[in-house]
């Protein structure tokens, strides 16, 4: 069914009253608010059925309403501010970082290097290097290829090494400062908490991939793992730290399983394996802050290490 303009005019002239369902009325009111249309030409007669009656309006009133709609209909075009300098370069680098893959790696790497070479200001190079590190270290899916790119960038620009080593100094502290947020208390903060944890896990994988690409030394990773284990040994004795330990364990799991081939060749690896075996034998009832979930994670690590050692 459809209506012509004359049909609408006839309805207006004949003052036809129509009872609309509540769902339709709500939809109409929503559309009116969204479009900013004036409702002065309509009157509402409140009865038990709540009807809407369309009044006869003069031609001038209709013209006025039409004019008002035309005024509201004229939207101002969005003015795009063109980026300049290092901001523009960083924007273009982001595009290439999003595009990069194993198939087009060399092309996008060369473009990224070319962009950085155009910058002569040391502070701007550092800003771009920090942004690249943040993007590369927090994307778990592309971690392997980003670590390969980071190796080449660090070989060409010392600032990338400086940023990495400064970050490593604070990463263990960042993990130790994890504070669990109860979703029933503050759901927004809980979402932020999960976002931070996801980023930490991506960083753990990135660090391991940097070791594989010889950007970091194996001992640097082993020291980080041992420090995390020492912290967990202390925290299981502190009440109400189950959730924090679970998150630390998730990061430990990623680091150890992703670097199992290094661990079996490292002198410090023996201590790491010994610690994990102890953790896998923990009992929930015997410690203030250990969960079954964390214990099973340690058992998984032991299994994966055993399989690697057999190979």
mmCIF file of C-alpha atoms in Angstrom:
data_model
loop_
_atom_site.group_PDB
_atom_site.id
_atom_site.type_symbol
_atom_site.label_atom_id
_atom_site.label_comp_id
_atom_site.label_asym_id
_atom_site.label_seq_id
_atom_site.Cartn_x
_atom_site.Cartn_y
_atom_site.Cartn_z
ATOM 1 C CA UNK A 1 0.000 0.000 0.000
ATOM 2 C CA UNK A 2 1.209 3.530 -0.772
ATOM 3 C CA UNK A 3 -0.167 7.088 -0.596
ATOM 4 C CA UNK A 4 0.085 10.016 -2.962
ATOM 5 C CA UNK A 5 0.450 13.628 -1.868
ATOM 6 C CA UNK A 6 -3.257 14.223 -2.612
ATOM 7 C CA UNK A 7 -4.154 11.453 -0.173
ATOM 8 C CA UNK A 8 -2.311 13.235 2.610
ATOM 9 C CA UNK A 9 -4.013 16.539 1.743
ATOM 10 C CA UNK A 10 -7.428 14.828 1.849
ATOM 11 C CA UNK A 11 -6.689 13.403 5.278
ATOM 12 C CA UNK A 12 -5.725 16.865 6.538
ATOM 13 C CA UNK A 13 -8.816 18.526 5.040
ATOM 14 C CA UNK A 14 -11.247 15.882 6.336
ATOM 15 C CA UNK A 15 -9.757 15.934 9.836
ATOM 16 C CA UNK A 16 -9.499 12.153 9.947
ATOM 17 C CA UNK A 17 -8.587 10.940 13.430
ATOM 18 C CA UNK A 18 -6.461 7.817 13.653
ATOM 19 C CA UNK A 19 -5.636 5.800 16.738
ATOM 20 C CA UNK A 20 -2.029 4.693 16.545
ATOM 21 C CA UNK A 21 -0.500 1.749 18.421
ATOM 22 C CA UNK A 22 1.914 2.713 21.202
ATOM 23 C CA UNK A 23 4.858 1.228 19.304
ATOM 24 C CA UNK A 24 4.111 3.424 16.278
ATOM 25 C CA UNK A 25 3.732 6.530 18.452
ATOM 26 C CA UNK A 26 7.067 5.898 20.109
ATOM 27 C CA UNK A 27 8.731 5.473 16.719
ATOM 28 C CA UNK A 28 7.212 8.725 15.432
ATOM 29 C CA UNK A 29 8.280 10.655 18.525
ATOM 30 C CA UNK A 30 11.815 9.295 18.209
ATOM 31 C CA UNK A 31 12.037 10.308 14.543
ATOM 32 C CA UNK A 32 10.664 13.788 15.332
ATOM 33 C CA UNK A 33 13.299 14.325 18.032
ATOM 34 C CA UNK A 34 16.119 13.061 15.815
ATOM 35 C CA UNK A 35 15.113 15.270 12.888
ATOM 36 C CA UNK A 36 14.408 18.304 15.061
ATOM 37 C CA UNK A 37 10.975 18.845 13.490
ATOM 38 C CA UNK A 38 8.645 21.318 15.175
ATOM 39 C CA UNK A 39 5.409 19.777 16.487
ATOM 40 C CA UNK A 40 3.510 23.049 16.936
ATOM 41 C CA UNK A 41 1.137 22.207 14.075
ATOM 42 C CA UNK A 42 -0.054 19.101 15.916
ATOM 43 C CA UNK A 43 -2.252 18.847 18.996
ATOM 44 C CA UNK A 44 -2.635 15.817 21.183
ATOM 45 C CA UNK A 45 -6.069 14.888 22.539
ATOM 46 C CA UNK A 46 -5.588 12.789 25.634
ATOM 47 C CA UNK A 47 -8.300 10.174 25.912
ATOM 48 C CA UNK A 48 -8.305 6.612 27.126
ATOM 49 C CA UNK A 49 -6.959 5.560 23.728
ATOM 50 C CA UNK A 50 -4.668 8.630 23.403
ATOM 51 C CA UNK A 51 -5.437 9.739 19.823
ATOM 52 C CA UNK A 52 -3.511 12.161 17.650
ATOM 53 C CA UNK A 53 -5.638 14.620 15.646
ATOM 54 C CA UNK A 54 -4.247 16.462 12.650
ATOM 55 C CA UNK A 55 -5.603 20.021 12.412
ATOM 56 C CA UNK A 56 -6.278 21.995 9.292
ATOM 57 C CA UNK A 57 -3.465 24.393 8.689
ATOM 58 C CA UNK A 58 -3.275 27.379 6.461
ATOM 59 C CA UNK A 59 -1.083 27.434 3.414
ATOM 60 C CA UNK A 60 1.155 29.967 5.104
ATOM 61 C CA UNK A 61 1.618 27.670 8.091
ATOM 62 C CA UNK A 62 2.526 24.772 5.833
ATOM 63 C CA UNK A 63 4.961 26.985 3.990
ATOM 64 C CA UNK A 64 6.416 28.099 7.312
ATOM 65 C CA UNK A 65 6.883 24.496 8.427
ATOM 66 C CA UNK A 66 8.413 23.601 5.080
ATOM 67 C CA UNK A 67 10.748 26.576 5.340
ATOM 68 C CA UNK A 68 11.705 25.545 8.860
ATOM 69 C CA UNK A 69 12.440 21.995 7.669
ATOM 70 C CA UNK A 70 14.520 23.317 4.773
ATOM 71 C CA UNK A 71 16.549 25.377 7.237
ATOM 72 C CA UNK A 72 17.175 22.366 9.467
ATOM 73 C CA UNK A 73 17.881 20.194 6.436
ATOM 74 C CA UNK A 74 20.829 22.316 5.356
ATOM 75 C CA UNK A 75 23.751 20.738 7.163
ATOM 76 C CA UNK A 76 27.145 22.326 7.378
ATOM 77 C CA UNK A 77 29.774 20.209 5.632
ATOM 78 C CA UNK A 78 32.452 18.695 7.859
ATOM 79 C CA UNK A 79 35.696 20.552 7.467
ATOM 80 C CA UNK A 80 38.602 18.114 7.399
ATOM 81 C CA UNK A 81 41.756 19.561 8.879
ATOM 82 C CA UNK A 82 44.685 18.291 6.870
ATOM 83 C CA UNK A 83 47.482 16.907 9.022
ATOM 84 C CA UNK A 84 50.959 18.285 8.540
ATOM 85 C CA UNK A 85 54.543 17.459 9.462
ATOM 86 C CA UNK A 86 55.263 14.550 11.798
ATOM 87 C CA UNK A 87 51.551 14.124 12.529
ATOM 88 C CA UNK A 88 50.878 13.466 8.849
ATOM 89 C CA UNK A 89 53.852 11.096 8.619
ATOM 90 C CA UNK A 90 52.681 9.146 11.684
ATOM 91 C CA UNK A 91 49.220 8.860 10.171
ATOM 92 C CA UNK A 92 50.711 7.375 7.009
ATOM 93 C CA UNK A 93 52.928 5.015 9.016
ATOM 94 C CA UNK A 94 49.843 3.755 10.863
ATOM 95 C CA UNK A 95 48.274 2.885 7.512
ATOM 96 C CA UNK A 96 51.336 0.865 6.513
ATOM 97 C CA UNK A 97 51.498 -0.866 9.903
ATOM 98 C CA UNK A 98 47.889 -1.948 9.428
ATOM 99 C CA UNK A 99 48.606 -3.170 5.892
ATOM 100 C CA UNK A 100 51.829 -5.054 6.599
ATOM 101 C CA UNK A 101 51.833 -8.840 6.210
ATOM 102 C CA UNK A 102 54.266 -11.605 5.307
ATOM 103 C CA UNK A 103 53.384 -11.170 1.627
ATOM 104 C CA UNK A 104 53.905 -7.402 1.412
ATOM 105 C CA UNK A 105 56.418 -7.014 4.241
ATOM 106 C CA UNK A 106 59.295 -5.538 2.228
ATOM 107 C CA UNK A 107 57.092 -2.995 0.448
ATOM 108 C CA UNK A 108 55.523 -1.625 3.627
ATOM 109 C CA UNK A 109 58.799 -1.800 5.567
ATOM 110 C CA UNK A 110 60.509 0.336 2.925
ATOM 111 C CA UNK A 111 57.657 2.860 2.983
ATOM 112 C CA UNK A 112 57.807 3.104 6.793
ATOM 113 C CA UNK A 113 61.592 3.547 6.750
ATOM 114 C CA UNK A 114 61.222 6.159 4.024
ATOM 115 C CA UNK A 115 58.741 8.124 6.137
ATOM 116 C CA UNK A 116 61.037 8.105 9.169
ATOM 117 C CA UNK A 117 64.016 9.218 7.069
ATOM 118 C CA UNK A 118 62.173 12.408 6.115
ATOM 119 C CA UNK A 119 62.150 13.550 9.769
ATOM 120 C CA UNK A 120 65.164 15.545 10.925
ATOM 121 C CA UNK A 121 63.891 16.632 14.342
ATOM 122 C CA UNK A 122 65.124 14.245 17.072
ATOM 123 C CA UNK A 123 62.081 14.780 19.306
ATOM 124 C CA UNK A 124 59.701 14.009 16.461
ATOM 125 C CA UNK A 125 61.600 10.811 15.636
ATOM 126 C CA UNK A 126 61.289 9.781 19.292
ATOM 127 C CA UNK A 127 57.543 10.487 19.292
ATOM 128 C CA UNK A 128 57.069 8.355 16.194
ATOM 129 C CA UNK A 129 59.281 5.588 17.621
ATOM 130 C CA UNK A 130 57.180 5.531 20.817
ATOM 131 C CA UNK A 131 53.973 5.273 18.816
ATOM 132 C CA UNK A 132 55.350 2.468 16.653
ATOM 133 C CA UNK A 133 56.460 0.589 19.783
ATOM 134 C CA UNK A 134 53.014 0.963 21.346
ATOM 135 C CA UNK A 135 51.266 -0.328 18.211
ATOM 136 C CA UNK A 136 53.736 -3.172 17.654
ATOM 137 C CA UNK A 137 53.810 -4.363 21.263
ATOM 138 C CA UNK A 138 50.059 -4.401 21.893
ATOM 139 C CA UNK A 139 48.887 -6.323 18.823
ATOM 140 C CA UNK A 140 49.150 -10.001 19.678
ATOM 141 C CA UNK A 141 47.923 -11.185 16.283
ATOM 142 C CA UNK A 142 50.679 -9.417 14.298
ATOM 143 C CA UNK A 143 53.322 -9.740 17.018
ATOM 144 C CA UNK A 144 55.656 -11.947 14.992
ATOM 145 C CA UNK A 145 55.840 -9.675 11.960
ATOM 146 C CA UNK A 146 55.961 -6.507 14.097
ATOM 147 C CA UNK A 147 58.939 -7.910 16.016
ATOM 148 C CA UNK A 148 60.692 -8.545 12.703
ATOM 149 C CA UNK A 149 60.056 -4.940 11.690
ATOM 150 C CA UNK A 150 61.167 -3.664 15.092
ATOM 151 C CA UNK A 151 64.479 -5.498 14.675
ATOM 152 C CA UNK A 152 65.179 -3.607 11.449
ATOM 153 C CA UNK A 153 64.123 -0.288 12.951
ATOM 154 C CA UNK A 154 66.316 -0.829 16.031
ATOM 155 C CA UNK A 155 69.312 -1.613 13.815
ATOM 156 C CA UNK A 156 68.868 1.664 11.966
ATOM 157 C CA UNK A 157 67.715 3.937 14.810
ATOM 158 C CA UNK A 158 69.112 3.586 18.350
ATOM 159 C CA UNK A 159 66.028 5.287 19.808
ATOM 160 C CA UNK A 160 64.040 2.072 19.243
ATOM 161 C CA UNK A 161 66.500 0.147 21.453
ATOM 162 C CA UNK A 162 66.333 2.846 24.120
ATOM 163 C CA UNK A 163 62.531 2.778 24.185
ATOM 164 C CA UNK A 164 62.481 -1.017 24.424
ATOM 165 C CA UNK A 165 64.977 -1.278 27.284
ATOM 166 C CA UNK A 166 63.321 1.526 29.245
ATOM 167 C CA UNK A 167 59.998 -0.242 28.838
ATOM 168 C CA UNK A 168 61.387 -3.572 30.050
ATOM 169 C CA UNK A 169 62.571 -1.935 33.279
ATOM 170 C CA UNK A 170 59.004 -0.957 34.117
ATOM 171 C CA UNK A 171 57.102 -3.939 32.705
ATOM 172 C CA UNK A 172 57.505 -6.192 35.734
ATOM 173 C CA UNK A 173 56.303 -3.320 37.937
ATOM 174 C CA UNK A 174 53.336 -2.868 35.615
ATOM 175 C CA UNK A 175 52.405 -6.521 36.089
ATOM 176 C CA UNK A 176 52.877 -6.269 39.848
ATOM 177 C CA UNK A 177 50.530 -3.279 39.982
ATOM 178 C CA UNK A 178 47.597 -5.202 38.518
ATOM 179 C CA UNK A 179 44.552 -4.516 40.675
ATOM 180 C CA UNK A 180 41.484 -6.678 40.125
ATOM 181 C CA UNK A 181 38.191 -4.849 39.501
ATOM 182 C CA UNK A 182 34.862 -6.476 40.341
ATOM 183 C CA UNK A 183 32.420 -6.070 37.394
ATOM 184 C CA UNK A 184 29.450 -5.859 39.766
ATOM 185 C CA UNK A 185 30.978 -2.827 41.463
ATOM 186 C CA UNK A 186 32.168 -0.789 38.494
ATOM 187 C CA UNK A 187 31.687 -2.347 35.084
ATOM 188 C CA UNK A 188 33.447 0.446 33.172
ATOM 189 C CA UNK A 189 36.561 0.039 35.304
ATOM 190 C CA UNK A 190 36.311 -3.719 34.867
ATOM 191 C CA UNK A 191 36.402 -3.246 31.080
ATOM 192 C CA UNK A 192 39.504 -1.063 31.450
ATOM 193 C CA UNK A 193 41.042 -3.751 33.658
ATOM 194 C CA UNK A 194 40.480 -6.380 30.946
ATOM 195 C CA UNK A 195 41.864 -4.076 28.278
ATOM 196 C CA UNK A 196 45.066 -3.561 30.277
ATOM 197 C CA UNK A 197 45.420 -7.311 30.813
ATOM 198 C CA UNK A 198 44.984 -8.009 27.094
ATOM 199 C CA UNK A 199 47.663 -5.432 26.308
ATOM 200 C CA UNK A 200 50.031 -7.008 28.861
ATOM 201 C CA UNK A 201 49.588 -10.431 27.280
ATOM 202 C CA UNK A 202 50.302 -9.009 23.834
ATOM 203 C CA UNK A 203 53.458 -7.386 25.223
ATOM 204 C CA UNK A 204 54.575 -10.712 26.723
ATOM 205 C CA UNK A 205 54.320 -12.363 23.304
ATOM 206 C CA UNK A 206 56.064 -9.402 21.647
ATOM 207 C CA UNK A 207 58.987 -9.606 24.090
ATOM 208 C CA UNK A 208 59.358 -13.318 23.347
ATOM 209 C CA UNK A 209 59.316 -12.670 19.600
ATOM 210 C CA UNK A 210 61.989 -10.002 20.037
ATOM 211 C CA UNK A 211 64.185 -12.665 21.637
ATOM 212 C CA UNK A 212 63.546 -14.954 18.676
ATOM 213 C CA UNK A 213 64.631 -12.125 16.376
ATOM 214 C CA UNK A 214 67.738 -11.484 18.531
ATOM 215 C CA UNK A 215 66.645 -7.953 19.422
ATOM 216 C CA UNK A 216 66.756 -9.016 23.076
ATOM 217 C CA UNK A 217 69.102 -11.521 24.659
ATOM 218 C CA UNK A 218 67.761 -14.821 25.968
ATOM 219 C CA UNK A 219 68.983 -14.015 29.489
ATOM 220 C CA UNK A 220 66.873 -10.846 29.537
ATOM 221 C CA UNK A 221 63.752 -12.920 29.032
ATOM 222 C CA UNK A 222 64.880 -15.578 31.528
ATOM 223 C CA UNK A 223 65.509 -12.896 34.170
ATOM 224 C CA UNK A 224 62.053 -11.443 33.575
ATOM 225 C CA UNK A 225 60.410 -14.864 33.937
ATOM 226 C CA UNK A 226 62.343 -15.620 37.141
ATOM 227 C CA UNK A 227 61.371 -12.259 38.609
ATOM 228 C CA UNK A 228 57.711 -12.950 37.843
ATOM 229 C CA UNK A 229 57.957 -16.373 39.473
ATOM 230 C CA UNK A 230 59.568 -14.887 42.595
ATOM 231 C CA UNK A 231 56.729 -12.367 42.837
ATOM 232 C CA UNK A 232 54.088 -15.096 42.527
ATOM 233 C CA UNK A 233 55.770 -17.163 45.275
ATOM 234 C CA UNK A 234 55.373 -14.140 47.557
ATOM 235 C CA UNK A 235 51.834 -13.211 46.515
ATOM 236 C CA UNK A 236 50.275 -16.652 47.060
ATOM 237 C CA UNK A 237 50.862 -16.055 50.775
ATOM 238 C CA UNK A 238 48.845 -12.801 50.672
ATOM 239 C CA UNK A 239 45.045 -13.173 51.024
ATOM 240 C CA UNK A 240 42.641 -12.073 48.263
ATOM 241 C CA UNK A 241 45.163 -11.980 45.429
ATOM 242 C CA UNK A 242 43.753 -14.874 43.374
ATOM 243 C CA UNK A 243 42.747 -12.752 40.386
ATOM 244 C CA UNK A 244 46.015 -10.841 40.264
ATOM 245 C CA UNK A 245 48.000 -14.089 40.397
ATOM 246 C CA UNK A 246 45.866 -15.562 37.617
ATOM 247 C CA UNK A 247 46.722 -12.631 35.359
ATOM 248 C CA UNK A 248 50.424 -12.866 36.182
ATOM 249 C CA UNK A 249 50.221 -16.600 35.473
ATOM 250 C CA UNK A 250 48.665 -15.955 32.048
ATOM 251 C CA UNK A 251 51.650 -13.788 31.123
ATOM 252 C CA UNK A 252 54.043 -16.358 32.534
ATOM 253 C CA UNK A 253 52.368 -19.069 30.461
ATOM 254 C CA UNK A 254 52.800 -17.076 27.245
ATOM 255 C CA UNK A 255 56.429 -16.196 27.900
ATOM 256 C CA UNK A 256 57.486 -19.714 28.859
ATOM 257 C CA UNK A 257 55.575 -21.651 26.207
ATOM 258 C CA UNK A 258 56.588 -19.236 23.450
ATOM 259 C CA UNK A 259 60.253 -19.523 24.462
ATOM 260 C CA UNK A 260 60.408 -23.187 25.489
ATOM 261 C CA UNK A 261 63.163 -23.908 22.949
ATOM 262 C CA UNK A 262 65.340 -21.237 24.606
ATOM 263 C CA UNK A 263 64.574 -22.386 28.132
ATOM 264 C CA UNK A 264 65.869 -25.888 27.597
ATOM 265 C CA UNK A 265 69.179 -24.447 26.332
ATOM 266 C CA UNK A 266 69.562 -21.831 29.064
ATOM 267 C CA UNK A 267 71.249 -22.376 32.428
ATOM 268 C CA UNK A 268 68.541 -20.262 34.042
ATOM 269 C CA UNK A 269 65.967 -22.441 32.318
ATOM 270 C CA UNK A 270 66.528 -25.236 34.838
ATOM 271 C CA UNK A 271 65.449 -22.959 37.683
ATOM 272 C CA UNK A 272 62.399 -21.796 35.699
ATOM 273 C CA UNK A 273 61.320 -25.408 35.093
ATOM 274 C CA UNK A 274 61.889 -26.291 38.752
ATOM 275 C CA UNK A 275 59.714 -23.347 39.856
ATOM 276 C CA UNK A 276 56.883 -24.242 37.491
ATOM 277 C CA UNK A 277 56.841 -27.828 38.732
ATOM 278 C CA UNK A 278 56.505 -26.585 42.330
ATOM 279 C CA UNK A 279 53.664 -24.273 41.292
ATOM 280 C CA UNK A 280 51.856 -27.105 39.503
ATOM 281 C CA UNK A 281 51.813 -29.087 42.765
ATOM 282 C CA UNK A 282 50.175 -26.336 44.836
ATOM 283 C CA UNK A 283 46.851 -27.051 46.563
ATOM 284 C CA UNK A 284 44.030 -24.497 46.752
ATOM 285 C CA UNK A 285 43.313 -25.266 50.414
ATOM 286 C CA UNK A 286 46.933 -24.863 51.463
ATOM 287 C CA UNK A 287 47.553 -21.292 50.249
ATOM 288 C CA UNK A 288 45.617 -18.022 50.819
ATOM 289 C CA UNK A 289 45.725 -16.888 47.181
ATOM 290 C CA UNK A 290 45.852 -19.635 44.604
ATOM 291 C CA UNK A 291 43.044 -20.846 42.354
ATOM 292 C CA UNK A 292 42.459 -24.085 40.484
ATOM 293 C CA UNK A 293 42.628 -22.120 37.263
ATOM 294 C CA UNK A 294 46.182 -20.940 37.992
ATOM 295 C CA UNK A 295 47.314 -24.404 39.095
ATOM 296 C CA UNK A 296 45.991 -25.986 35.892
ATOM 297 C CA UNK A 297 47.856 -23.320 33.927
ATOM 298 C CA UNK A 298 51.102 -24.351 35.618
ATOM 299 C CA UNK A 299 50.374 -27.990 34.781
ATOM 300 C CA UNK A 300 49.896 -26.959 31.135
ATOM 301 C CA UNK A 301 53.287 -25.230 31.192
ATOM 302 C CA UNK A 302 54.931 -28.373 32.592
ATOM 303 C CA UNK A 303 53.362 -30.499 29.846
ATOM 304 C CA UNK A 304 54.477 -28.142 27.087
ATOM 305 C CA UNK A 305 57.999 -27.925 28.470
ATOM 306 C CA UNK A 306 58.171 -31.718 28.722
ATOM 307 C CA UNK A 307 57.137 -32.078 25.086
ATOM 308 C CA UNK A 308 59.746 -29.539 24.004
ATOM 309 C CA UNK A 309 62.524 -31.179 26.004
ATOM 310 C CA UNK A 310 61.689 -34.586 24.480
ATOM 311 C CA UNK A 311 62.179 -33.102 21.017
#
